[in-house]
Amino acid sequence: MKPLFIVTILILSLLGRSANAVPAGTLLISAKGACSRFSVSDKNYTCDKLLYAELPNGRFGYTFVVPGGVMTLFGGRTSQPAPERYTLIIDKIVTTFDQSGKTADLPATGTCVLYLSGDGKIFHELHCDVKGEVDRIVIDFKSDGKPVSADRF
């Protein structure tokens, strides 16, 4: 089973959906690497991969699997003035951080800026600075320099 598919099933199960619920046309891209910084207010996390989703309804998101849960930063507006720099304007945070599987769906403001190769095959770095109702989230992710894995459902 592909690692991307496993992460997708995990995310969907935590969001209360089955793998059959992935909308047709959804693009999922995964990149391996490490977070040099992943802070949620006063808590620090680590990460070793990110999942980018492009949904057919015009929404986009970055998902991180962290110890004890999953966090996705969603937005509907993007900017890409150059092929190597992609900005997602964040307007929502969806988290699942407990064993009950309950999710929190919170409004947010901020940006995630992705630096990538011109052909989009390598995600170099991702920098997110997002403010939710209660927490500030800062993420600095650096990839392992290898091409991403991508699947369209």
Tab-separated table of N, CA and C in Angstrom:
chain	number	residue	atom	x	y	z
A	1	MET	N	0.850	-1.171	0.000
A	1	MET	CA	0.000	0.000	0.000
A	1	MET	C	0.899	1.238	0.000
A	2	LYS	N	0.605	2.216	-0.846
A	2	LYS	CA	1.406	3.423	-0.949
A	2	LYS	C	1.330	4.220	0.347
A	3	PRO	N	2.476	4.807	0.787
A	3	PRO	CA	2.454	5.624	1.996
A	3	PRO	C	1.461	6.783	1.901
A	4	LEU	N	1.331	7.407	0.731
A	4	LEU	CA	0.396	8.514	0.562
A	4	LEU	C	-1.031	8.051	0.814
A	5	PHE	N	-1.380	6.871	0.326
A	5	PHE	CA	-2.721	6.342	0.518
A	5	PHE	C	-2.979	6.073	1.996
A	6	ILE	N	-1.978	5.551	2.703
A	6	ILE	CA	-2.125	5.283	4.139
A	6	ILE	C	-2.385	6.581	4.893
A	7	VAL	N	-1.617	7.625	4.593
A	7	VAL	CA	-1.815	8.917	5.249
A	7	VAL	C	-3.196	9.470	4.914
A	8	THR	N	-3.624	9.311	3.672
A	8	THR	CA	-4.941	9.788	3.252
A	8	THR	C	-6.045	9.098	4.039
A	9	ILE	N	-5.949	7.785	4.185
A	9	ILE	CA	-6.962	7.032	4.946
A	9	ILE	C	-6.969	7.490	6.403
A	10	LEU	N	-5.782	7.715	6.976
A	10	LEU	CA	-5.697	8.186	8.355
A	10	LEU	C	-6.392	9.536	8.495
A	11	ILE	N	-6.092	10.443	7.602
A	11	ILE	CA	-6.692	11.774	7.669
A	11	ILE	C	-8.202	11.696	7.518
A	12	LEU	N	-8.666	10.951	6.546
A	12	LEU	CA	-10.111	10.836	6.331
A	12	LEU	C	-10.805	10.178	7.512
A	13	SER	N	-10.168	9.168	8.109
A	13	SER	CA	-10.801	8.513	9.255
A	13	SER	C	-10.885	9.465	10.439
A	14	LEU	N	-9.849	10.295	10.617
A	14	LEU	CA	-9.888	11.257	11.710
A	14	LEU	C	-10.907	12.362	11.455
A	15	LEU	N	-11.211	12.600	10.194
A	15	LEU	CA	-12.227	13.592	9.858
A	15	LEU	C	-13.615	12.970	9.751
A	16	GLY	N	-13.709	11.656	10.041
A	16	GLY	CA	-15.000	10.990	10.030
A	16	GLY	C	-15.485	10.621	8.648
A	17	ARG	N	-14.581	10.403	7.723
A	17	ARG	CA	-14.960	10.045	6.355
A	17	ARG	C	-14.256	8.765	5.954
A	18	SER	N	-14.828	8.065	4.984
A	18	SER	CA	-14.192	6.855	4.469
A	18	SER	C	-13.369	7.200	3.242
A	19	ALA	N	-12.494	6.278	2.834
A	19	ALA	CA	-11.669	6.500	1.648
A	19	ALA	C	-12.541	6.682	0.416
A	20	ASN	N	-13.739	6.085	0.410
A	20	ASN	CA	-14.654	6.250	-0.715
A	20	ASN	C	-15.211	7.666	-0.791
A	21	ALA	N	-15.019	8.461	0.290
A	21	ALA	CA	-15.558	9.814	0.328
A	21	ALA	C	-14.611	10.845	-0.274
A	22	VAL	N	-13.452	10.430	-0.772
A	22	VAL	CA	-12.539	11.379	-1.404
A	22	VAL	C	-13.207	11.869	-2.684
A	23	PRO	N	-13.454	13.172	-2.786
A	23	PRO	CA	-14.128	13.672	-3.984
A	23	PRO	C	-13.311	13.406	-5.245
A	24	ALA	N	-14.003	13.009	-6.316
A	24	ALA	CA	-13.330	12.780	-7.593
A	24	ALA	C	-12.621	14.058	-8.005
A	25	GLY	N	-11.410	13.908	-8.489
A	25	GLY	CA	-10.621	15.055	-8.911
A	25	GLY	C	-9.703	15.603	-7.846
A	26	THR	N	-9.742	15.045	-6.634
A	26	THR	CA	-8.858	15.503	-5.564
A	26	THR	C	-7.416	15.149	-5.892
A	27	LEU	N	-6.532	16.122	-5.751
A	27	LEU	CA	-5.099	15.905	-5.934
A	27	LEU	C	-4.443	15.891	-4.570
A	28	LEU	N	-3.687	14.821	-4.266
A	28	LEU	CA	-2.943	14.719	-3.012
A	28	LEU	C	-1.469	14.585	-3.337
A	29	ILE	N	-0.653	15.412	-2.699
A	29	ILE	CA	0.794	15.399	-2.904
A	29	ILE	C	1.457	15.271	-1.542
A	30	SER	N	2.399	14.336	-1.412
A	30	SER	CA	3.117	14.196	-0.145
A	30	SER	C	4.598	14.460	-0.364
A	31	ALA	N	5.207	15.053	0.651
A	31	ALA	CA	6.642	15.329	0.638
A	31	ALA	C	7.220	14.909	1.978
A	32	LYS	N	8.389	14.301	1.938
A	32	LYS	CA	9.084	13.909	3.162
A	32	LYS	C	10.135	14.951	3.496
A	33	GLY	N	10.430	15.065	4.779
A	33	GLY	CA	11.426	16.022	5.235
A	33	GLY	C	11.354	16.147	6.738
A	34	ALA	N	11.492	17.364	7.245
A	34	ALA	CA	11.447	17.587	8.687
A	34	ALA	C	11.032	19.020	8.981
A	35	CYS	N	10.315	19.170	10.075
A	35	CYS	CA	9.968	20.502	10.565
A	35	CYS	C	11.073	20.965	11.508
A	36	SER	N	11.722	22.072	11.179
A	36	SER	CA	12.680	22.649	12.117
A	36	SER	C	11.930	23.425	13.193
A	37	ARG	N	10.699	23.808	12.857
A	37	ARG	CA	9.837	24.466	13.835
A	37	ARG	C	8.400	24.085	13.528
A	38	PHE	N	7.701	23.680	14.563
A	38	PHE	CA	6.271	23.404	14.468
A	38	PHE	C	5.707	23.744	15.839
A	39	SER	N	5.243	24.964	15.983
A	39	SER	CA	4.746	25.396	17.284
A	39	SER	C	3.284	25.802	17.188
A	40	VAL	N	2.554	25.399	18.209
A	40	VAL	CA	1.164	25.791	18.381
A	40	VAL	C	1.112	26.472	19.739
A	41	SER	N	1.130	27.804	19.714
A	41	SER	CA	1.268	28.615	20.923
A	41	SER	C	2.498	28.159	21.693
A	42	ASP	N	2.323	27.582	22.881
A	42	ASP	CA	3.485	27.203	23.688
A	42	ASP	C	3.872	25.732	23.542
A	43	LYS	N	3.236	25.003	22.625
A	43	LYS	CA	3.554	23.586	22.424
A	43	LYS	C	4.380	23.421	21.157
A	44	ASN	N	5.372	22.536	21.222
A	44	ASN	CA	6.219	22.250	20.065
A	44	ASN	C	6.016	20.818	19.610
A	45	TYR	N	5.991	20.635	18.303
A	45	TYR	CA	5.809	19.324	17.694
A	45	TYR	C	6.931	19.081	16.697
A	46	THR	N	7.016	17.831	16.256
A	46	THR	CA	7.918	17.476	15.171
A	46	THR	C	7.065	16.943	14.028
A	47	CYS	N	7.644	16.906	12.845
A	47	CYS	CA	6.961	16.283	11.719
A	47	CYS	C	8.012	15.784	10.743
A	48	ASP	N	7.649	14.777	9.960
A	48	ASP	CA	8.594	14.243	8.977
A	48	ASP	C	8.001	14.189	7.572
A	49	LYS	N	6.780	14.706	7.421
A	49	LYS	CA	6.168	14.770	6.089
A	49	LYS	C	5.021	15.758	6.117
A	50	LEU	N	4.628	16.166	4.926
A	50	LEU	CA	3.428	16.985	4.792
A	50	LEU	C	2.605	16.438	3.646
A	51	LEU	N	1.324	16.695	3.714
A	51	LEU	CA	0.398	16.293	2.663
A	51	LEU	C	-0.316	17.550	2.183
A	52	TYR	N	-0.243	17.794	0.881
A	52	TYR	CA	-0.936	18.926	0.266
A	52	TYR	C	-2.141	18.379	-0.473
A	53	ALA	N	-3.291	18.994	-0.273
A	53	ALA	CA	-4.517	18.564	-0.955
A	53	ALA	C	-5.088	19.716	-1.761
A	54	GLU	N	-5.466	19.399	-2.986
A	54	GLU	CA	-6.178	20.338	-3.856
A	54	GLU	C	-7.532	19.705	-4.135
A	55	LEU	N	-8.577	20.305	-3.593
A	55	LEU	CA	-9.914	19.731	-3.692
A	55	LEU	C	-10.676	20.321	-4.877
A	56	PRO	N	-11.597	19.548	-5.450
A	56	PRO	CA	-12.339	20.041	-6.610
A	56	PRO	C	-13.254	21.231	-6.309
A	57	ASN	N	-13.522	21.502	-5.035
A	57	ASN	CA	-14.367	22.648	-4.674
A	57	ASN	C	-13.574	23.951	-4.567
A	58	GLY	N	-12.288	23.911	-4.964
A	58	GLY	CA	-11.473	25.118	-4.937
A	58	GLY	C	-10.772	25.370	-3.622
A	59	ARG	N	-10.803	24.406	-2.708
A	59	ARG	CA	-10.109	24.524	-1.419
A	59	ARG	C	-8.771	23.798	-1.500
A	60	PHE	N	-7.830	24.270	-0.694
A	60	PHE	CA	-6.485	23.708	-0.656
A	60	PHE	C	-6.084	23.552	0.806
A	61	GLY	N	-5.187	22.604	1.089
A	61	GLY	CA	-4.762	22.443	2.470
A	61	GLY	C	-3.439	21.734	2.618
A	62	TYR	N	-2.762	22.053	3.708
A	62	TYR	CA	-1.546	21.354	4.120
A	62	TYR	C	-1.875	20.583	5.384
A	63	THR	N	-1.598	19.290	5.382
A	63	THR	CA	-1.876	18.438	6.531
A	63	THR	C	-0.580	17.905	7.096
A	64	PHE	N	-0.506	17.902	8.418
A	64	PHE	CA	0.649	17.378	9.135
A	64	PHE	C	0.170	16.330	10.123
A	65	VAL	N	0.784	15.164	10.093
A	65	VAL	CA	0.523	14.128	11.084
A	65	VAL	C	1.544	14.336	12.186
A	66	VAL	N	1.048	14.550	13.381
A	66	VAL	CA	1.912	14.801	14.527
A	66	VAL	C	1.546	13.809	15.625
A	67	PRO	N	2.420	13.635	16.616
A	67	PRO	CA	2.083	12.704	17.694
A	67	PRO	C	0.734	13.062	18.321
A	68	GLY	N	-0.169	12.108	18.316
A	68	GLY	CA	-1.469	12.315	18.931
A	68	GLY	C	-2.525	12.940	18.044
A	69	GLY	N	-2.206	13.216	16.783
A	69	GLY	CA	-3.252	13.811	15.963
A	69	GLY	C	-2.834	14.273	14.589
A	70	VAL	N	-3.722	15.059	14.010
A	70	VAL	CA	-3.561	15.579	12.656
A	70	VAL	C	-3.987	17.042	12.665
A	71	MET	N	-3.253	17.876	11.928
A	71	MET	CA	-3.611	19.283	11.776
A	71	MET	C	-3.600	19.639	10.298
A	72	THR	N	-4.671	20.280	9.831
A	72	THR	CA	-4.739	20.744	8.448
A	72	THR	C	-5.004	22.237	8.438
A	73	LEU	N	-4.227	22.947	7.633
A	73	LEU	CA	-4.396	24.377	7.411
A	73	LEU	C	-5.034	24.538	6.036
A	74	PHE	N	-6.260	25.081	5.986
A	74	PHE	CA	-7.021	25.189	4.742
A	74	PHE	C	-7.137	26.633	4.274
A	75	GLY	N	-7.276	26.777	2.964
A	75	GLY	CA	-7.541	28.078	2.370
A	75	GLY	C	-8.194	27.919	1.014
A	76	GLY	N	-8.717	29.018	0.498
A	76	GLY	CA	-9.360	28.999	-0.804
A	76	GLY	C	-8.751	29.974	-1.790
A	77	ARG	N	-7.784	30.781	-1.323
A	77	ARG	CA	-7.126	31.740	-2.212
A	77	ARG	C	-5.638	31.431	-2.277
A	78	THR	N	-5.098	31.520	-3.481
A	78	THR	CA	-3.678	31.246	-3.690
A	78	THR	C	-3.060	32.341	-4.544
A	79	SER	N	-1.737	32.373	-4.512
A	79	SER	CA	-0.976	33.290	-5.351
A	79	SER	C	0.292	32.565	-5.773
A	80	GLN	N	0.643	32.678	-7.044
A	80	GLN	CA	1.874	32.061	-7.525
A	80	GLN	C	2.504	32.981	-8.580
A	81	PRO	N	3.151	34.067	-8.103
A	81	PRO	CA	3.730	35.030	-9.031
A	81	PRO	C	4.902	34.471	-9.836
A	82	ALA	N	5.514	33.424	-9.320
A	82	ALA	CA	6.602	32.729	-10.019
A	82	ALA	C	6.407	31.238	-9.787
A	83	PRO	N	6.825	30.385	-10.731
A	83	PRO	CA	6.628	28.938	-10.561
A	83	PRO	C	7.250	28.377	-9.280
A	84	GLU	N	8.267	29.050	-8.757
A	84	GLU	CA	8.994	28.537	-7.591
A	84	GLU	C	8.440	29.020	-6.253
A	85	ARG	N	7.393	29.812	-6.254
A	85	ARG	CA	6.844	30.341	-4.992
A	85	ARG	C	5.315	30.305	-5.055
A	86	TYR	N	4.723	29.547	-4.139
A	86	TYR	CA	3.274	29.349	-4.101
A	86	TYR	C	2.777	29.738	-2.715
A	87	THR	N	1.839	30.659	-2.646
A	87	THR	CA	1.296	31.115	-1.370
A	87	THR	C	-0.167	30.700	-1.251
A	88	LEU	N	-0.500	30.107	-0.121
A	88	LEU	CA	-1.880	29.752	0.206
A	88	LEU	C	-2.327	30.643	1.359
A	89	ILE	N	-3.423	31.358	1.158
A	89	ILE	CA	-3.997	32.201	2.207
A	89	ILE	C	-4.874	31.301	3.078
A	90	ILE	N	-4.496	31.165	4.336
A	90	ILE	CA	-5.185	30.253	5.258
A	90	ILE	C	-6.391	30.953	5.883
A	91	ASP	N	-7.538	30.237	5.898
A	91	ASP	CA	-8.739	30.781	6.537
A	91	ASP	C	-9.398	29.803	7.512
A	92	LYS	N	-8.820	28.603	7.636
A	92	LYS	CA	-9.412	27.602	8.531
A	92	LYS	C	-8.341	26.629	9.017
A	93	ILE	N	-8.481	26.201	10.280
A	93	ILE	CA	-7.645	25.156	10.868
A	93	ILE	C	-8.572	24.018	11.270
A	94	VAL	N	-8.236	22.798	10.853
A	94	VAL	CA	-8.980	21.615	11.284
A	94	VAL	C	-7.993	20.724	12.020
A	95	THR	N	-8.304	20.400	13.274
A	95	THR	CA	-7.401	19.572	14.073
A	95	THR	C	-8.137	18.399	14.688
A	96	THR	N	-7.387	17.341	14.896
A	96	THR	CA	-7.825	16.192	15.678
A	96	THR	C	-6.639	15.826	16.553
A	97	PHE	N	-6.751	16.073	17.849
A	97	PHE	CA	-5.638	15.825	18.749
A	97	PHE	C	-6.008	14.971	19.952
A	98	ASP	N	-7.008	14.143	19.825
A	98	ASP	CA	-7.291	13.230	20.922
A	98	ASP	C	-7.775	11.902	20.364
A	99	GLN	N	-7.827	10.902	21.215
A	99	GLN	CA	-8.176	9.554	20.775
A	99	GLN	C	-9.657	9.395	20.457
A	100	SER	N	-10.475	10.362	20.813
A	100	SER	CA	-11.908	10.260	20.542
A	100	SER	C	-12.221	10.462	19.065
A	101	GLY	N	-11.294	11.068	18.334
A	101	GLY	CA	-11.529	11.335	16.921
A	101	GLY	C	-12.322	12.601	16.667
A	102	LYS	N	-12.648	13.349	17.720
A	102	LYS	CA	-13.370	14.603	17.547
A	102	LYS	C	-12.467	15.621	16.861
A	103	THR	N	-13.075	16.416	16.001
A	103	THR	CA	-12.301	17.430	15.298
A	103	THR	C	-12.725	18.826	15.737
A	104	ALA	N	-11.790	19.744	15.613
A	104	ALA	CA	-12.069	21.159	15.825
A	104	ALA	C	-11.898	21.848	14.481
A	105	ASP	N	-12.864	22.634	14.114
A	105	ASP	CA	-12.886	23.344	12.838
A	105	ASP	C	-12.961	24.830	13.182
A	106	LEU	N	-11.819	25.525	13.079
A	106	LEU	CA	-11.729	26.889	13.585
A	106	LEU	C	-11.344	27.889	12.505
A	107	PRO	N	-11.920	29.087	12.532
A	107	PRO	CA	-11.489	30.118	11.591
A	107	PRO	C	-10.055	30.540	11.910
A	108	ALA	N	-9.345	30.985	10.883
A	108	ALA	CA	-7.952	31.385	11.055
A	108	ALA	C	-7.578	32.407	9.992
A	109	THR	N	-6.461	33.070	10.211
A	109	THR	CA	-5.891	33.967	9.207
A	109	THR	C	-4.396	33.722	9.157
A	110	GLY	N	-3.833	33.822	7.971
A	110	GLY	CA	-2.393	33.660	7.828
A	110	GLY	C	-2.037	33.155	6.453
A	111	THR	N	-0.784	32.762	6.309
A	111	THR	CA	-0.291	32.277	5.019
A	111	THR	C	0.633	31.085	5.206
A	112	CYS	N	0.683	30.277	4.167
A	112	CYS	CA	1.709	29.250	4.014
A	112	CYS	C	2.387	29.539	2.676
A	113	VAL	N	3.704	29.684	2.703
A	113	VAL	CA	4.468	29.952	1.491
A	113	VAL	C	5.329	28.736	1.198
A	114	LEU	N	5.132	28.168	0.014
A	114	LEU	CA	5.870	26.984	-0.424
A	114	LEU	C	6.879	27.396	-1.486
A	115	TYR	N	8.133	27.000	-1.276
A	115	TYR	CA	9.186	27.180	-2.274
A	115	TYR	C	9.403	25.819	-2.913
A	116	LEU	N	9.295	25.762	-4.232
A	116	LEU	CA	9.355	24.492	-4.929
A	116	LEU	C	10.127	24.643	-6.226
A	117	SER	N	10.458	23.502	-6.828
A	117	SER	CA	11.135	23.524	-8.121
A	117	SER	C	10.164	24.066	-9.168
A	118	GLY	N	10.697	24.623	-10.233
A	118	GLY	CA	9.868	25.209	-11.277
A	118	GLY	C	8.883	24.241	-11.895
A	119	ASP	N	9.236	22.949	-11.915
A	119	ASP	CA	8.330	21.941	-12.477
A	119	ASP	C	7.378	21.372	-11.429
A	120	GLY	N	7.500	21.809	-10.168
A	120	GLY	CA	6.608	21.368	-9.102
A	120	GLY	C	6.896	19.992	-8.546
A	121	LYS	N	7.975	19.364	-8.982
A	121	LYS	CA	8.252	17.990	-8.546
A	121	LYS	C	8.983	17.905	-7.214
A	122	ILE	N	9.595	19.003	-6.782
A	122	ILE	CA	10.307	18.999	-5.503
A	122	ILE	C	9.819	20.176	-4.668
A	123	PHE	N	9.324	19.873	-3.471
A	123	PHE	CA	8.972	20.905	-2.506
A	123	PHE	C	10.235	21.173	-1.692
A	124	HIS	N	10.787	22.379	-1.774
A	124	HIS	CA	12.007	22.682	-1.024
A	124	HIS	C	11.700	23.032	0.430
A	125	GLU	N	10.886	24.071	0.630
A	125	GLU	CA	10.572	24.539	1.982
A	125	GLU	C	9.141	25.052	2.037
A	126	LEU	N	8.545	24.914	3.215
A	126	LEU	CA	7.222	25.471	3.475
A	126	LEU	C	7.304	26.266	4.770
A	127	HIS	N	6.788	27.488	4.727
A	127	HIS	CA	6.757	28.346	5.914
A	127	HIS	C	5.321	28.812	6.130
A	128	CYS	N	4.767	28.475	7.298
A	128	CYS	CA	3.393	28.862	7.631
A	128	CYS	C	3.390	29.719	8.887
A	129	ASP	N	2.598	30.769	8.867
A	129	ASP	CA	2.366	31.601	10.040
A	129	ASP	C	0.868	31.884	10.066
A	130	VAL	N	0.186	31.264	11.026
A	130	VAL	CA	-1.276	31.279	11.049
A	130	VAL	C	-1.753	31.607	12.458
A	131	LYS	N	-2.774	32.444	12.543
A	131	LYS	CA	-3.363	32.796	13.825
A	131	LYS	C	-4.794	32.297	13.850
A	132	GLY	N	-5.080	31.424	14.825
A	132	GLY	CA	-6.438	30.951	15.043
A	132	GLY	C	-7.104	31.784	16.117
A	133	GLU	N	-8.281	31.356	16.543
A	133	GLU	CA	-8.997	32.086	17.592
A	133	GLU	C	-8.204	32.139	18.889
A	134	VAL	N	-7.463	31.071	19.171
A	134	VAL	CA	-6.734	30.976	20.428
A	134	VAL	C	-5.230	30.853	20.205
A	135	ASP	N	-4.826	30.092	19.208
A	135	ASP	CA	-3.424	29.735	19.035
A	135	ASP	C	-2.786	30.382	17.811
A	136	ARG	N	-1.469	30.588	17.921
A	136	ARG	CA	-0.657	30.963	16.766
A	136	ARG	C	0.127	29.724	16.368
A	137	ILE	N	0.106	29.421	15.072
A	137	ILE	CA	0.794	28.245	14.543
A	137	ILE	C	1.908	28.713	13.620
A	138	VAL	N	3.117	28.242	13.891
A	138	VAL	CA	4.265	28.551	13.042
A	138	VAL	C	4.898	27.230	12.636
A	139	ILE	N	5.047	27.042	11.322
A	139	ILE	CA	5.631	25.808	10.798
A	139	ILE	C	6.722	26.163	9.801
A	140	ASP	N	7.896	25.589	9.999
A	140	ASP	CA	8.999	25.669	9.042
A	140	ASP	C	9.370	24.238	8.685
A	141	PHE	N	9.075	23.847	7.450
A	141	PHE	CA	9.312	22.486	6.961
A	141	PHE	C	10.339	22.546	5.845
A	142	LYS	N	11.312	21.643	5.897
A	142	LYS	CA	12.303	21.523	4.824
A	142	LYS	C	12.256	20.094	4.309
A	143	SER	N	12.144	19.948	2.986
A	143	SER	CA	12.020	18.608	2.404
A	143	SER	C	13.362	17.898	2.375
A	144	ASP	N	13.294	16.604	2.061
A	144	ASP	CA	14.516	15.816	1.911
A	144	ASP	C	15.136	16.001	0.525
A	145	GLY	N	14.550	16.846	-0.301
A	145	GLY	CA	15.091	17.141	-1.623
A	145	GLY	C	14.697	16.163	-2.709
A	146	LYS	N	13.906	15.158	-2.345
A	146	LYS	CA	13.469	14.156	-3.323
A	146	LYS	C	12.124	14.560	-3.921
A	147	PRO	N	11.811	14.045	-5.114
A	147	PRO	CA	10.519	14.374	-5.729
A	147	PRO	C	9.343	13.951	-4.847
A	148	VAL	N	8.269	14.703	-4.955
A	148	VAL	CA	7.052	14.416	-4.197
A	148	VAL	C	6.337	13.211	-4.793
A	149	SER	N	5.421	12.638	-4.011
A	149	SER	CA	4.505	11.603	-4.502
A	149	SER	C	3.167	12.275	-4.730
A	150	ALA	N	2.536	11.980	-5.851
A	150	ALA	CA	1.258	12.616	-6.164
A	150	ALA	C	0.265	11.582	-6.673
A	151	ASP	N	-0.982	11.728	-6.256
A	151	ASP	CA	-2.084	10.886	-6.717
A	151	ASP	C	-3.304	11.760	-6.930
A	152	ARG	N	-4.028	11.492	-8.006
A	152	ARG	CA	-5.303	12.169	-8.238
A	152	ARG	C	-6.397	11.111	-8.124
A	153	PHE	N	-7.402	11.412	-7.323
A	153	PHE	CA	-8.490	10.468	-7.086
A	153	PHE	C	-9.678	10.801	-7.951
